[in-house]
C-alpha positions as protocol buffer text, in pm:
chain_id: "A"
residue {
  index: 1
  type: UNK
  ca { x: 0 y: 0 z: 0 }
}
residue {
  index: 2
  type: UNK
  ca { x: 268 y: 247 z: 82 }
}
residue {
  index: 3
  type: UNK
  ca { x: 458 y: 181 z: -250 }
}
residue {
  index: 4
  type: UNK
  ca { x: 116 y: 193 z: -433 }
}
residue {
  index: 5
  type: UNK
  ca { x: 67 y: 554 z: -237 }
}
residue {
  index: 6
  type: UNK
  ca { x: 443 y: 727 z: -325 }
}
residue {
  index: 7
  type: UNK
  ca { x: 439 y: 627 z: -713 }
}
residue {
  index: 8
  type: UNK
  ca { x: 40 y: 772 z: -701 }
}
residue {
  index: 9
  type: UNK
  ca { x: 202 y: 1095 z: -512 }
}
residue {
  index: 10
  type: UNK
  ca { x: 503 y: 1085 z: -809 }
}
residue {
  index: 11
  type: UNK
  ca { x: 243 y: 1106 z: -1033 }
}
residue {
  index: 12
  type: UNK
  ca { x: 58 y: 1447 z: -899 }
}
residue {
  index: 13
  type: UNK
  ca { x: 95 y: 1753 z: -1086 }
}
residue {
  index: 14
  type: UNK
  ca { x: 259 y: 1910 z: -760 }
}
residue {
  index: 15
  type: UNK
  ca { x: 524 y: 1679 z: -751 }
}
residue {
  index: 16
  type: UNK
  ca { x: 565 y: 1792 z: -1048 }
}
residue {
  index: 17
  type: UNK
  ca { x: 532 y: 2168 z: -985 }
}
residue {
  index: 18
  type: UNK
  ca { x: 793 y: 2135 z: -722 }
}
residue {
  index: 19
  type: UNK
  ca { x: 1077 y: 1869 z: -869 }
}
residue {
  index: 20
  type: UNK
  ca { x: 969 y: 1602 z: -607 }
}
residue {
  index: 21
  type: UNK
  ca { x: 872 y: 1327 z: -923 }
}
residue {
  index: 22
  type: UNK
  ca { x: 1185 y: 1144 z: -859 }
}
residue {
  index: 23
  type: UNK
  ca { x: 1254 y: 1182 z: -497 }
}
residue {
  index: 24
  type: UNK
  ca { x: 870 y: 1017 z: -496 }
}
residue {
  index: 25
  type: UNK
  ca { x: 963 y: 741 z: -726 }
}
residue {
  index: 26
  type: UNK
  ca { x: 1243 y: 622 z: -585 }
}
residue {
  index: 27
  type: UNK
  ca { x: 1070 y: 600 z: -238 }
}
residue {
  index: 28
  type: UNK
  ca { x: 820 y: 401 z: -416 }
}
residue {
  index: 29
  type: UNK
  ca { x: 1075 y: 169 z: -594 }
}
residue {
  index: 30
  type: UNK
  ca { x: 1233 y: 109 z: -253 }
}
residue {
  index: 31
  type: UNK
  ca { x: 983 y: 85 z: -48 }
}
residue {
  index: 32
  type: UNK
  ca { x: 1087 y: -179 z: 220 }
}
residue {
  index: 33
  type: UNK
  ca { x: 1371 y: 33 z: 268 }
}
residue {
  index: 34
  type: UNK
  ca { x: 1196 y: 328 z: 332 }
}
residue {
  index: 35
  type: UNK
  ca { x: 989 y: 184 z: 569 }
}
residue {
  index: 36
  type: UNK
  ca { x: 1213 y: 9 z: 751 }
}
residue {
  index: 37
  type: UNK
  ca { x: 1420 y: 398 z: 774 }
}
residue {
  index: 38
  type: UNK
  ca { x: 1091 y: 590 z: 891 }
}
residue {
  index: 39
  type: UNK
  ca { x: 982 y: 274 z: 1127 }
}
residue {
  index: 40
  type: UNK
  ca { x: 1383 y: 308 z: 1299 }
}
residue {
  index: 41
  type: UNK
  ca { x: 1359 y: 740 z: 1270 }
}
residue {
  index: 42
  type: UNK
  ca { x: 968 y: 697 z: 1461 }
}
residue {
  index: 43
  type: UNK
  ca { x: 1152 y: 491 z: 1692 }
}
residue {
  index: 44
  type: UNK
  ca { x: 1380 y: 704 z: 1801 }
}
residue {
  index: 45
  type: UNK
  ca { x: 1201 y: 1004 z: 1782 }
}
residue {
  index: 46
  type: UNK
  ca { x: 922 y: 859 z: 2015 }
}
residue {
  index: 47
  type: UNK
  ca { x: 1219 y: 667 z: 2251 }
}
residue {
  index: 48
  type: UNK
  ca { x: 1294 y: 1013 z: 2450 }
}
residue {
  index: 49
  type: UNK
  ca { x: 1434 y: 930 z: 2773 }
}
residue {
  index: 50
  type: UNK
  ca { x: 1422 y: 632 z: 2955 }
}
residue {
  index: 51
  type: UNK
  ca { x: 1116 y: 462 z: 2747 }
}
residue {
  index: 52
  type: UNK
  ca { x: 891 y: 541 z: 3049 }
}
residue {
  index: 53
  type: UNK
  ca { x: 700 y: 812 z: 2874 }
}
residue {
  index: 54
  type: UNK
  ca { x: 388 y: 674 z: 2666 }
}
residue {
  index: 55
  type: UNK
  ca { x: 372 y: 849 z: 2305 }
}
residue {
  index: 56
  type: UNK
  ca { x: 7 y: 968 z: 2392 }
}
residue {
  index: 57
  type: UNK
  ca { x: 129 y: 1169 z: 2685 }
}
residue {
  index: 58
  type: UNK
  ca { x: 402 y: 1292 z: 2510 }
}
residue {
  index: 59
  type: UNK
  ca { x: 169 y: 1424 z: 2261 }
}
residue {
  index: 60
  type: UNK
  ca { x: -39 y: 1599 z: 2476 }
}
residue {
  index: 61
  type: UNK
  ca { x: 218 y: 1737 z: 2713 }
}
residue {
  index: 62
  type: UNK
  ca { x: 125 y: 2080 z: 2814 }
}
residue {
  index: 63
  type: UNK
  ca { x: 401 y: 2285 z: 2803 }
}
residue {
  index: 64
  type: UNK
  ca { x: 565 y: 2462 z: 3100 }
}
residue {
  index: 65
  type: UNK
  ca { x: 444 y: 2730 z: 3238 }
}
């Protein structure tokens, strides 16, 4: 689905407008590897810490006051 989802997005006239035709086909055409990069940059984006911290609390943190 995700593959099926970047070559549709390579396809869209603003891909086009802004030069992103390739950059969206080659995610497409690598696909597992793409994933497998954004599932490990998720990862360690949402790993802040100790691991303690559930990602639904660390979306709706308030901020300090």
């Amino acid at each position: 689905m995700g593959r099926s989802q970047y070559r549709a997005a390579s396809d869209h006239r603003l891909a086009q407008r802004y030069e992103l035709t390739n950059i969206l086909g080659t995610l497409s055409e690598r696909f597992d590897t793409t994933r497998r990069a954004l599932n490990d940059i998720s990862d360690r984006l949402f790993s802040l810490g100790d691991g303690s911290e559930s990602v639904e609390r660390l979306l709706i943190a308030k901020p300090s006051e």
